[in-house]
Amino acid sequence: MKAKRRVVTSATGERPGLAKRRPTVRRIKPAIAPVVRRAPDIRGAVSSNSAASATSTRISAAPQKPVATAPDVDVDLSVDLGRGLVLANPILVASGTFGYGTEYADVVEVQRLGAICCKGTTLRPRIGNPTPRVTETPGGMLNSIGLQNPGVDAVIAKYAETWAGWQVPVIVNVAGESVADYVEVVRRLEGVPGIAGIELNISCPNVGKGGLQFAIDADAAAGVTAAVRRATDLPLLVKLSPNVADVRPIARAIADAGADALTAINTLSGIAVSPSRLRPLLGNTYGGLSGPAIKPVALRIVYEVSQVVDIPVVAIGGVTELADVLDYLAVGAAAVQVGTAIFADPTLPVRLVDELAAECRRRGLTSFAPLIGTALPKRAAAPSSKGVEYRP
Amino acid sequence: MRLAGAELLDSREILPDQWLQTYHAPELVAGARAGQFVHVRTGDYSGLVLRRPFSFNTIDTLAGTLTIHFRTVGRGTEWFTRLRPGDRVDMLGPLGRPFEVDPRTQHVLLVAGGLGIAGVRSLADEAIRDGRQVTLLFGGASARDVYPSSLLPDEVEYVVATDDGSVGHHGFVTELIPAYEAWADQAFACGPLGMLRVLSSLAASRGRRLGVAKLGRKRGAGRPVPAGSPLARRKAFLQVSMEQNMGCAVGACLGCVVLSTAGAPQRVCREGPVFASEELDWEGGW
């Protein structure tokens, strides 16, 4: 309970643009679409806001002067992912690339991140896949860790207390082989101090349905989301898989089933061949492709999904610099996760926070909300051939 | 663990496709020990997204320099060969756990297979500094792959085996072990998995074959040694430096694991790269 209260407390800050969202209501006014179409109005509203008026006058006095890397005192980077999960900034670290937040603590100012998505956690301990588990590919990498983790109870015992003392919210990434698995993991996480939210990894084979992934079937994805939703009051993010023909009906089904936000995207399925050309390189044959190589795919999916759901979309895929963050915001993302790039540059996520604040200042903005959705279609798009209706 | 810039001082090709580079990185060298490694960022924008791990080949604390030794096997390592003195790279280190030499050990046996020399080379310096006798057994494919003796300290006894017999013993380096295992108090190895597997089985049967008492019988006899602890390595006759494809090198991504005898995955970057050989599952696991 302590963790949740801490998160909600930080929600009292000004959140122009996204402020209309009521955290505890499942389906509410669009968090993103209005910002797109009325960006100038929002900006006007922000500058007339009493809290921000001093700031905005200062900015209008010297609009072009870039502020270097000072902490974000006058730019509000906070973002509401729903159900009281308000992040201090929209830069998250992606599940599987940052361990449990403690591994990089020597070299990274962990507390300055928007949130940490921890390593995928399952009900029982998992030993993971045979090695090799990772390999570099052009512009990216393949991984097939196989969800190695000590199990939810061990994760809680080992890390929850540390997390509870942290300012940065920790979102536990949950994986399972059946709906019951997911529900049980989430039930054990419910109410544990230090756990700020859940991110469902639904790109796991559903053992009950012949190994078909939850993420590739709208009904299965909605089913597991609804079951987890019933089991917890924690903020719930659901991570979409790109390995589908059309992600929009799946995203809609998940949103309708009660997810608070969507994460897009998980890795793309791929393989590499060993140098001897006698076998696939990875011990598990298949791996997940991540890194800059998948950014165009992720951009496309965020672009599509953010137009058909009313809940925030957290973008992930190949972020290596501020331009990538701005691209994702432009196609409708409310926040961005950094993953593979951390391996090369562990300090990147924290630097992106500073750079995003500086960029807002440079543009004379007191919040990054006006940057969201600027590249989305300006008018209500015609219904797609799949029959997805547009909802203003 | 620190993140620091390192300046390239010297870069040369010591063997065909094998390079030795000297970097000035005082922050990383301070406190670094033999067996540990650095994770170096490629500064390229041509699609290299991962850092490259390199063992400390030599460590000079006074000068604040370290050397790395690598073979060009792909675009990442080729990128490093194009660096020129004065160029700076971003290094993360020192990472991993070092070799642990028992204080009573007098005779140190190092076994290197090919580029595995990079993993044990700095232990030769450390052991000689501490007044121990060092023998290095080196195995390579042919004479052109043999590590130059001029790059080793004079005090090291250097024995070479080549697969084609072009220099030294004709055969595998593991065939030299029987001549040295009685002399050695402890052995330290790095190289191909097959070599390490043979060494590990030789080490396991060494006590029985030679009828030697195990080190540490007096001190701490009967007390259990925590698995993976420095003490466990110090008490082991054979310590091995393992290699795996690596992602983060800090224990976050779980990409670089080997299995312990208890069936638990051990991260090469965090619990390793140096392991007591009896703590690892050499039969393949999974």
XYZ file of C-alpha atoms in Angstrom:
678
model
C 0.000 0.000 0.000
C 2.890 2.248 0.761
C 4.061 2.126 -2.817
C 0.726 3.003 -4.275
C 0.223 5.899 -1.975
C 3.631 7.211 -2.869
C 2.814 7.072 -6.540
C -0.511 8.786 -6.165
C 1.052 11.549 -4.131
C 3.232 12.559 -6.986
C 0.104 12.835 -9.111
C -0.816 16.054 -7.390
C 1.601 17.910 -9.625
C 0.305 19.720 -12.697
C -0.358 17.458 -15.617
C -1.551 19.659 -18.427
C -2.848 17.777 -21.401
C -3.108 14.492 -19.659
C -4.789 15.974 -16.618
C -8.290 15.097 -17.731
C -7.782 11.422 -16.989
C -9.414 10.084 -13.901
C -7.094 7.401 -12.661
C -9.545 4.907 -11.249
C -12.015 4.842 -14.106
C -11.388 2.189 -16.665
C -12.744 3.696 -19.859
C -12.602 7.410 -19.895
C -11.958 10.321 -22.137
C -9.134 9.799 -24.562
C -5.823 10.588 -22.988
C -4.070 11.367 -26.182
C -6.376 12.161 -29.071
C -7.656 15.546 -27.772
C -4.118 16.727 -27.321
C -3.484 16.027 -30.952
C -6.293 18.028 -32.371
C -6.278 20.897 -29.950
C -2.604 21.250 -29.287
C -2.606 25.075 -29.486
C -5.555 25.271 -27.078
C -3.848 23.041 -24.592
C -0.755 25.125 -24.743
C -2.886 28.211 -24.151
C -4.490 26.505 -21.210
C -1.113 25.625 -19.837
C 0.221 29.147 -19.983
C -2.886 30.531 -18.300
C -2.479 27.967 -15.593
C -1.519 29.783 -12.415
C 1.169 27.343 -11.493
C 2.851 27.652 -14.822
C 2.397 31.336 -15.539
C 5.695 32.407 -14.082
C 7.462 29.798 -16.129
C 5.776 30.655 -19.363
C 6.573 34.338 -19.091
C 10.177 33.499 -18.545
C 10.142 31.263 -21.554
C 8.546 33.877 -23.768
C 11.241 36.294 -22.696
C 13.995 34.002 -23.907
C 12.365 31.349 -26.029
C 15.406 30.221 -27.995
C 17.868 29.898 -25.178
C 18.447 26.196 -24.619
C 18.881 25.164 -21.034
C 21.624 22.594 -20.759
C 21.067 19.639 -18.472
C 19.582 21.245 -15.385
C 17.056 19.067 -13.550
C 13.539 19.472 -14.858
C 12.354 22.199 -12.539
C 10.151 24.158 -14.884
C 9.130 21.489 -17.380
C 6.508 19.025 -16.283
C 7.424 15.625 -17.669
C 4.994 13.646 -15.559
C 2.724 11.175 -17.281
C -0.337 9.336 -16.029
C -0.524 5.720 -17.153
C -3.824 5.210 -15.374
C -5.078 3.958 -12.035
C -2.821 6.330 -10.161
C 0.410 5.253 -11.831
C 1.894 8.666 -12.441
C 5.484 8.686 -13.585
C 7.793 11.627 -12.987
C 8.860 11.401 -16.611
C 8.015 9.320 -19.665
C 11.328 7.444 -19.928
C 11.065 3.859 -18.694
C 13.572 1.060 -18.852
C 12.334 -2.051 -20.591
C 11.828 -5.437 -19.014
C 14.766 -7.792 -19.380
C 17.300 -5.073 -20.058
C 17.611 -3.608 -16.588
C 17.329 -6.670 -14.363
C 15.671 -5.716 -11.106
C 17.030 -2.175 -11.096
C 19.883 -2.990 -8.749
C 22.375 -4.318 -11.297
C 23.116 -0.960 -12.902
C 22.849 1.063 -9.678
C 26.630 1.642 -9.626
C 26.659 3.603 -12.849
C 23.079 4.837 -13.353
C 21.000 7.311 -11.340
C 18.193 4.805 -11.114
C 15.938 7.128 -9.112
C 15.682 9.586 -11.974
C 13.998 7.136 -14.330
C 10.304 7.355 -15.068
C 9.832 3.731 -14.093
C 11.612 0.414 -14.132
C 10.042 -2.618 -15.750
C 11.741 -5.544 -14.067
C 12.746 -8.861 -15.571
C 9.837 -11.111 -16.570
C 8.516 -12.901 -13.518
C 6.673 -16.204 -13.432
C 4.905 -18.181 -10.744
C 7.615 -20.790 -10.351
C 11.369 -20.374 -10.856
C 12.485 -20.878 -14.434
C 15.925 -21.994 -15.523
C 15.640 -20.433 -18.967
C 16.868 -21.547 -22.363
C 20.128 -23.213 -23.409
C 22.970 -20.942 -24.468
C 23.897 -19.088 -26.605
C 21.053 -16.825 -25.590
C 22.052 -13.555 -27.194
C 23.690 -12.536 -30.423
C 24.173 -9.273 -32.215
C 22.485 -8.760 -35.564
C 22.706 -5.769 -37.910
C 21.284 -2.862 -35.966
C 19.946 -5.036 -33.201
C 20.205 -8.208 -31.224
C 18.404 -11.494 -30.804
C 17.704 -12.876 -27.367
C 16.162 -16.070 -26.137
C 16.643 -15.946 -22.401
C 13.615 -18.140 -21.846
C 12.203 -16.157 -18.928
C 14.880 -17.224 -16.495
C 13.783 -15.893 -13.119
C 13.629 -17.044 -9.514
C 9.823 -17.001 -9.355
C 7.468 -14.390 -7.982
C 7.912 -15.253 -4.308
C 11.694 -14.963 -4.511
C 11.426 -11.712 -6.437
C 9.173 -10.235 -3.763
C 11.394 -11.504 -0.958
C 14.567 -10.257 -2.553
C 13.635 -6.934 -4.108
C 10.296 -5.564 -2.887
C 11.775 -3.962 0.209
C 14.459 -2.212 -1.830
C 11.889 -1.029 -4.338
C 9.617 0.288 -1.598
C 12.409 2.613 -0.544
C 12.859 3.923 -4.052
C 11.325 7.002 -5.538
C 11.135 5.376 -8.948
C 8.089 3.148 -9.464
C 8.855 -0.464 -10.290
C 6.510 -2.210 -12.694
C 6.738 -5.978 -12.444
C 6.671 -7.738 -15.786
C 4.572 -10.881 -15.439
C 4.627 -13.931 -17.679
C 2.799 -17.234 -17.481
C 1.777 -20.326 -19.321
C -1.876 -20.210 -18.411
C -4.431 -17.672 -17.285
C -4.306 -19.209 -13.838
C -0.529 -18.652 -13.711
C -0.862 -14.974 -14.533
C -3.655 -14.495 -12.018
C -1.736 -16.226 -9.250
C 1.434 -14.185 -9.857
C -0.540 -10.964 -9.856
C -2.419 -11.982 -6.733
C 0.870 -12.449 -4.898
C 2.095 -9.061 -6.091
C -1.086 -7.320 -5.050
C -0.609 -5.111 -2.029
C 3.134 -5.690 -1.744
C 4.852 -2.405 -0.933
C 7.278 -1.383 -3.631
C 5.285 -2.726 -6.537
C 3.765 0.104 -8.499
C 2.235 -1.765 -11.393
C 2.036 -4.840 -13.578
C 3.159 -5.269 -17.154
C 1.724 -8.405 -18.721
C 3.983 -10.224 -21.138
C 1.369 -12.038 -23.183
C 3.819 -13.277 -25.830
C 4.050 -16.593 -24.012
C 2.690 -19.874 -25.289
C -0.663 -20.711 -23.751
C -0.175 -24.290 -22.700
C -3.910 -24.734 -22.286
C -4.475 -23.838 -25.927
C -1.885 -25.953 -27.662
C 0.951 -23.488 -27.172
C -0.637 -20.633 -29.082
C 0.589 -17.285 -27.835
C -1.935 -15.189 -25.944
C -0.765 -12.110 -27.829
C -1.715 -13.314 -31.289
C -5.346 -13.927 -30.558
C -7.704 -11.141 -29.516
C -9.906 -13.421 -27.419
C -7.021 -15.033 -25.575
C -5.345 -11.676 -24.983
C -8.557 -10.146 -23.723
C -9.220 -13.222 -21.605
C -5.960 -13.062 -19.725
C -6.203 -9.284 -19.367
C -9.720 -9.500 -17.933
C -8.728 -12.272 -15.543
C -5.778 -10.301 -14.269
C -7.881 -7.162 -14.081
C -10.312 -8.937 -11.791
C -7.442 -10.130 -9.611
C -5.733 -6.820 -8.976
C -6.197 -3.123 -8.472
C -2.624 -2.452 -9.502
C -2.110 -0.389 -12.645
C -2.033 -2.844 -15.528
C 0.020 -2.497 -18.686
C -0.224 -5.136 -21.397
C 2.656 -5.659 -23.811
C 1.638 -6.223 -27.412
C 3.400 -8.620 -29.750
C 4.349 -7.420 -33.237
C 4.191 -10.964 -34.587
C 0.584 -10.634 -35.731
C -1.142 -9.696 -38.968
C -3.158 -6.816 -37.524
C -2.505 -5.617 -34.025
C -5.463 -3.234 -33.812
C -8.285 -5.629 -32.934
C -6.031 -7.224 -30.325
C -5.163 -3.845 -28.840
C -8.826 -2.907 -28.751
C -9.783 -6.175 -27.099
C -7.104 -5.731 -24.432
C -8.150 -2.145 -23.771
C -11.782 -3.214 -23.495
C -10.781 -5.977 -21.104
C -9.542 -3.422 -18.626
C -5.870 -2.678 -19.307
C -4.776 0.734 -18.053
C -2.111 1.131 -20.715
C -0.517 -0.764 -23.575
C 3.166 -1.381 -24.187
C 4.146 -1.686 -27.822
C 6.076 -3.650 -28.842
C 7.613 -6.891 -27.681
C 10.468 -8.342 -29.744
C 10.059 -9.641 -33.275
C 10.609 -13.342 -33.714
C 13.777 -14.199 -35.608
C 16.668 -16.627 -35.913
C 20.389 -16.473 -36.596
C 22.599 -19.180 -38.093
C 25.788 -20.405 -36.427
C 29.096 -19.536 -38.133
C 29.546 -23.195 -39.105
C 26.153 -23.049 -40.883
C 25.354 -26.399 -39.339
C 22.683 -25.246 -36.906
C 20.787 -22.201 -35.733
C 22.983 -20.042 -33.544
C 20.754 -19.606 -30.525
C 20.342 -22.518 -28.149
C 16.591 -22.116 -28.435
C 16.670 -21.614 -32.239
C 14.210 -18.718 -32.049
C 15.019 -15.374 -30.504
C 13.426 -11.988 -30.146
C 14.830 -9.175 -32.266
C 15.263 -5.815 -30.582
C 17.235 -2.644 -31.111
C 17.212 0.093 -33.759
C 16.461 -2.497 -36.440
C 12.865 -2.829 -35.235
C 12.097 0.847 -34.748
C 10.130 1.327 -37.972
C 7.959 -1.662 -37.097
C 7.382 -0.387 -33.578
C 6.584 3.088 -34.877
C 3.996 1.636 -37.229
C 2.368 -0.358 -34.469
C 2.299 2.549 -32.027
C 0.845 4.685 -34.820
C -1.886 2.149 -35.475
C -2.656 1.301 -31.876
C -2.746 4.833 -30.529
C -5.514 5.621 -33.005
C -7.792 2.817 -31.922
C -7.494 2.810 -28.143
C -8.275 5.429 -25.546
C -5.642 4.329 -23.065
C -2.008 5.482 -23.031
C 0.449 3.636 -25.237
C 3.980 3.109 -23.979
C 6.256 2.776 -26.976
C 9.306 0.533 -27.083
C 11.642 -0.440 -29.880
C 15.107 0.794 -30.769
C 15.255 4.024 -28.810
C 18.863 5.232 -28.862
C 18.523 9.017 -28.831
C 16.096 11.850 -28.172
C 14.950 11.890 -31.796
C 13.571 8.390 -31.310
C 11.628 9.493 -28.234
C 10.176 12.438 -30.142
C 9.229 10.133 -33.025
C 7.317 7.844 -30.707
C 5.568 10.751 -29.010
C 4.636 12.104 -32.430
C 2.855 8.872 -33.354
C 0.851 8.921 -30.168
C 2.934 7.325 -27.426
C 2.484 8.759 -23.950
C 5.777 7.329 -22.707
C 8.756 5.440 -24.067
C 10.779 2.466 -22.878
C 14.481 2.146 -23.538
C 15.789 -1.390 -23.871
C 18.641 -2.754 -25.931
C 20.436 0.611 -26.044
C 21.044 0.329 -22.298
C 23.543 -2.455 -22.941
C 25.726 -0.116 -24.970
C 24.989 3.034 -22.996
C 23.601 2.445 -19.492
C 23.278 6.155 -18.777
C 21.134 6.812 -21.866
C 17.676 6.675 -20.210
C 18.551 9.261 -17.571
C 20.179 11.448 -20.192
C 17.029 11.237 -22.314
C 15.025 12.649 -19.396
C 17.281 15.701 -19.324
C 17.299 16.019 -23.084
C 13.515 15.817 -23.293
C 13.182 18.554 -20.677
C 15.702 20.676 -22.554
C 13.828 20.093 -25.796
C 10.571 21.240 -24.195
C 12.279 24.367 -22.929
C 13.760 25.029 -26.316
C 10.277 24.904 -27.788
C 8.846 27.018 -25.003
C 6.720 24.221 -23.605
C 6.011 23.608 -19.956
C 5.006 20.028 -20.610
C 5.724 17.476 -23.283
C 2.036 16.805 -23.921
C 1.942 18.984 -27.065
C 4.585 16.733 -28.598
C 2.243 13.754 -28.412
C 0.378 12.638 -31.489
C 1.530 15.395 -33.802
C 2.109 12.941 -36.641
C -1.242 11.210 -36.313
C -3.933 11.923 -38.898
C -5.399 15.309 -38.111
C -8.978 14.331 -38.791
C -10.962 11.323 -37.877
C -9.577 8.654 -40.153
C -11.918 6.652 -42.315
C -12.670 3.284 -40.800
C -10.038 0.829 -41.869
C -10.796 -2.230 -43.945
C -10.769 -4.196 -40.714
C -13.761 -2.244 -39.549
C -12.118 -0.626 -36.565
C -14.232 2.358 -35.723
C -12.738 5.664 -34.819
C -13.833 7.089 -31.532
C -13.352 10.779 -30.920
C 32.116 -1.139 -11.477
C 32.768 2.164 -13.166
C 31.992 3.721 -16.507
C 34.984 5.600 -17.825
C 36.692 6.804 -20.939
C 39.854 5.002 -22.026
C 42.459 6.337 -24.405
C 44.138 3.984 -26.842
C 47.902 4.212 -26.446
C 49.097 1.384 -28.622
C 47.542 -1.076 -31.019
C 49.366 -3.836 -32.842
C 48.692 -7.089 -34.594
C 50.778 -9.568 -32.634
C 49.638 -12.605 -34.612
C 47.631 -12.989 -37.800
C 44.215 -11.452 -36.973
C 45.124 -11.162 -33.299
C 45.533 -7.753 -31.780
C 46.982 -6.388 -28.581
C 45.815 -2.939 -27.536
C 46.952 -0.804 -24.644
C 44.535 1.646 -23.089
C 45.017 4.320 -20.488
C 42.121 3.997 -18.034
C 43.267 4.678 -14.471
C 39.739 4.532 -13.001
C 39.181 1.038 -14.343
C 42.598 -0.323 -13.552
C 42.437 0.680 -9.891
C 41.383 -2.393 -7.988
C 41.156 -4.606 -11.067
C 42.304 -8.204 -10.669
C 43.311 -11.024 -12.952
C 40.293 -12.814 -14.353
C 38.058 -9.761 -14.456
C 37.030 -8.054 -17.666
C 35.945 -4.806 -19.241
C 32.910 -4.236 -21.448
C 33.833 -1.845 -24.214
C 31.466 0.171 -26.321
C 31.891 0.289 -30.050
C 31.594 3.886 -31.133
C 30.259 2.952 -34.516
C 26.887 3.800 -35.954
C 26.876 1.016 -38.501
C 24.591 -1.253 -36.574
C 26.709 -2.464 -33.663
C 24.450 -2.319 -30.644
C 26.328 -4.373 -28.073
C 29.488 -3.724 -26.146
C 32.339 -6.215 -26.434
C 33.745 -7.962 -23.360
C 37.542 -8.334 -23.051
C 39.529 -9.908 -20.245
C 42.209 -7.808 -18.663
C 45.202 -9.173 -20.540
C 47.633 -7.210 -18.422
C 47.016 -4.648 -15.714
C 49.507 -1.909 -14.857
C 48.173 -0.120 -11.811
C 51.041 2.348 -11.586
C 50.763 3.506 -15.166
C 46.979 3.230 -15.113
C 46.988 1.109 -18.240
C 45.457 -2.154 -19.303
C 45.819 -4.289 -22.378
C 43.251 -6.337 -24.214
C 43.980 -9.163 -26.627
C 41.444 -10.240 -29.222
C 40.981 -11.952 -32.530
C 39.056 -10.235 -35.309
C 35.988 -12.407 -35.661
C 33.393 -9.925 -36.836
C 32.504 -6.346 -37.445
C 32.820 -5.378 -33.790
C 36.374 -6.573 -33.326
C 37.324 -5.184 -36.739
C 36.064 -1.826 -35.590
C 38.514 -1.950 -32.703
C 41.440 -2.628 -35.031
C 40.715 0.607 -36.874
C 41.190 2.686 -33.737
C 44.331 4.814 -33.651
C 46.413 5.939 -30.676
C 44.680 8.893 -29.078
C 41.183 7.584 -29.842
C 38.906 7.205 -26.854
C 36.483 4.416 -26.084
C 33.898 3.991 -23.368
C 34.681 1.153 -20.946
C 32.594 -0.431 -18.217
C 34.561 -2.296 -15.583
C 36.143 -3.961 -13.808
C 33.474 -6.639 -14.101
C 33.091 -10.187 -12.870
C 34.906 -12.156 -10.236
C 38.660 -12.728 -10.336
C 40.856 -15.786 -9.996
C 41.512 -16.618 -6.363
C 44.940 -18.049 -5.601
C 45.279 -19.885 -2.327
C 47.866 -18.094 -0.159
C 49.730 -21.399 0.312
C 49.986 -22.115 -3.397
C 53.584 -22.120 -4.619
C 53.247 -23.640 -8.064
C 50.728 -22.109 -10.407
C 49.744 -23.939 -13.576
C 48.099 -21.846 -16.269
C 46.431 -23.582 -19.200
C 45.422 -21.564 -22.236
C 43.743 -22.735 -25.410
C 44.252 -20.301 -28.268
C 42.789 -16.934 -27.433
C 42.158 -18.238 -23.920
C 45.603 -16.825 -23.181
C 43.850 -13.471 -22.855
C 41.934 -14.817 -19.869
C 44.895 -16.133 -17.851
C 47.729 -13.868 -19.011
C 47.359 -11.304 -16.219
C 47.332 -14.035 -13.575
C 50.919 -14.841 -14.590
C 51.920 -11.301 -13.635
C 49.965 -11.457 -10.407
C 51.415 -14.828 -9.374
C 54.992 -13.811 -10.150
C 54.529 -10.595 -8.220
C 53.435 -12.702 -5.267
C 56.553 -14.873 -5.558
C 54.995 -17.975 -7.066
C 56.364 -20.220 -9.774
C 54.324 -20.169 -12.941
C 54.108 -22.610 -15.797
C 51.974 -21.725 -18.780
C 50.752 -24.499 -21.041
C 49.565 -23.109 -24.334
C 47.650 -24.950 -27.025
C 47.169 -23.604 -30.523
C 46.242 -24.851 -33.970
C 49.676 -24.250 -35.480
C 52.864 -22.229 -35.073
C 51.243 -19.127 -36.478
C 48.764 -19.037 -33.582
C 51.315 -19.401 -30.787
C 51.423 -16.509 -28.367
C 54.826 -14.825 -28.590
C 57.019 -15.663 -25.623
C 58.436 -12.142 -25.791
C 55.121 -10.898 -24.416
C 55.381 -13.074 -21.317
C 57.345 -12.346 -18.151
C 60.794 -13.994 -18.151
C 59.936 -15.954 -15.011
C 57.214 -17.971 -16.711
C 57.971 -21.477 -17.926
C 56.246 -21.583 -21.292
C 55.233 -24.904 -22.851
C 53.532 -25.060 -26.213
C 51.443 -27.690 -27.923
C 50.125 -27.408 -31.457
C 47.509 -29.483 -33.187
C 49.667 -29.874 -36.311
C 52.937 -30.310 -34.447
C 54.532 -27.320 -36.178
C 55.974 -26.223 -32.860
C 56.196 -27.847 -29.448
C 54.208 -30.893 -28.463
C 52.235 -32.461 -31.317
C 48.703 -32.725 -29.969
C 46.318 -31.119 -27.557
C 47.477 -29.037 -24.664
C 45.501 -31.268 -22.322
C 47.954 -34.079 -23.112
C 50.660 -32.093 -21.297
C 48.719 -32.049 -18.041
C 49.984 -35.383 -16.578
C 53.550 -34.013 -16.563
C 52.559 -30.999 -14.511
C 49.559 -31.879 -12.389
C 51.602 -33.330 -9.547
C 53.844 -30.274 -9.459
C 50.989 -27.779 -9.557
C 49.259 -26.634 -6.399
C 46.513 -24.945 -8.353
C 45.575 -24.653 -12.003
C 43.811 -21.880 -13.898
C 42.448 -22.333 -17.378
C 40.756 -20.462 -20.174
C 39.996 -21.706 -23.642
C 37.546 -23.701 -25.750
C 34.791 -25.546 -23.921
C 36.138 -28.939 -25.001
C 39.516 -28.215 -23.462
C 37.968 -26.986 -20.227
C 35.787 -30.061 -20.040
C 38.806 -32.385 -20.307
C 40.725 -30.334 -17.754
C 37.782 -30.438 -15.401
C 37.558 -34.218 -15.533
C 41.323 -34.460 -15.051
C 41.094 -32.163 -12.059
C 38.231 -34.150 -10.592
C 40.242 -37.370 -10.701
C 43.580 -35.779 -9.809
C 43.411 -36.409 -6.095
C 42.604 -40.079 -6.629
C 45.239 -40.613 -9.309
C 48.025 -38.853 -7.460
C 46.954 -39.673 -3.955
C 47.509 -36.089 -2.851
C 45.886 -34.479 0.112
C 43.443 -31.758 -0.727
C 44.467 -28.250 0.085
C 42.515 -26.807 2.940
C 42.091 -30.029 4.787
C 43.368 -28.498 8.003
C 41.868 -25.078 7.931
C 38.114 -25.067 7.830
C 37.901 -28.856 7.589
C 34.312 -30.025 7.686
C 32.896 -26.549 7.340
C 30.783 -26.181 4.242
C 32.038 -23.692 1.698
C 29.302 -21.490 0.239
C 28.933 -22.246 -3.468
C 30.260 -19.522 -5.697
C 32.133 -17.778 -2.901
C 35.726 -16.591 -3.273
C 36.631 -19.252 -0.714
C 35.132 -21.963 -2.907
C 37.310 -20.833 -5.773
C 40.381 -20.478 -3.580
C 40.005 -24.046 -2.386
C 39.483 -25.479 -5.851
C 42.386 -27.060 -7.650
C 41.118 -25.905 -11.027
C 39.534 -22.556 -11.724
C 38.205 -21.870 -15.193
C 37.380 -18.635 -16.956
C 34.218 -19.158 -18.993
C 33.104 -17.499 -22.174
C 29.562 -16.796 -23.356
C 27.841 -14.349 -25.663
C 27.158 -11.348 -23.488
C 24.568 -8.615 -23.472
C 24.746 -6.263 -20.533
C 27.730 -7.746 -18.606
C 26.309 -6.539 -15.278
C 23.884 -9.386 -14.610
C 20.720 -7.744 -15.862
C 19.956 -9.552 -19.109
C 20.785 -13.160 -18.122
C 22.203 -13.784 -21.588
C 25.517 -15.344 -20.547
C 24.711 -18.209 -18.211
C 26.359 -21.550 -17.506
C 24.810 -24.258 -15.370
C 26.101 -25.138 -11.931
C 26.164 -28.705 -10.663
C 23.141 -27.755 -8.591
C 21.319 -27.025 -11.857
C 21.139 -23.287 -11.259
C 22.075 -20.908 -14.053
C 25.159 -18.861 -13.165
C 25.799 -15.561 -14.919
C 29.261 -15.572 -16.480
C 29.377 -11.794 -16.137
C 28.439 -11.685 -12.468
C 29.044 -15.018 -10.731
C 31.896 -15.655 -13.192
C 33.739 -15.454 -15.474
C 35.959 -17.435 -13.095
C 34.393 -20.520 -11.575
C 35.706 -23.414 -9.539
C 35.561 -26.208 -12.099
C 33.786 -28.596 -9.712
C 30.908 -26.119 -9.371
C 29.986 -26.285 -13.041
C 27.910 -28.827 -14.875
C 30.184 -29.993 -17.699
C 27.742 -32.459 -19.195
C 25.694 -29.819 -20.941
C 22.759 -29.397 -18.579
C 19.611 -28.244 -20.342
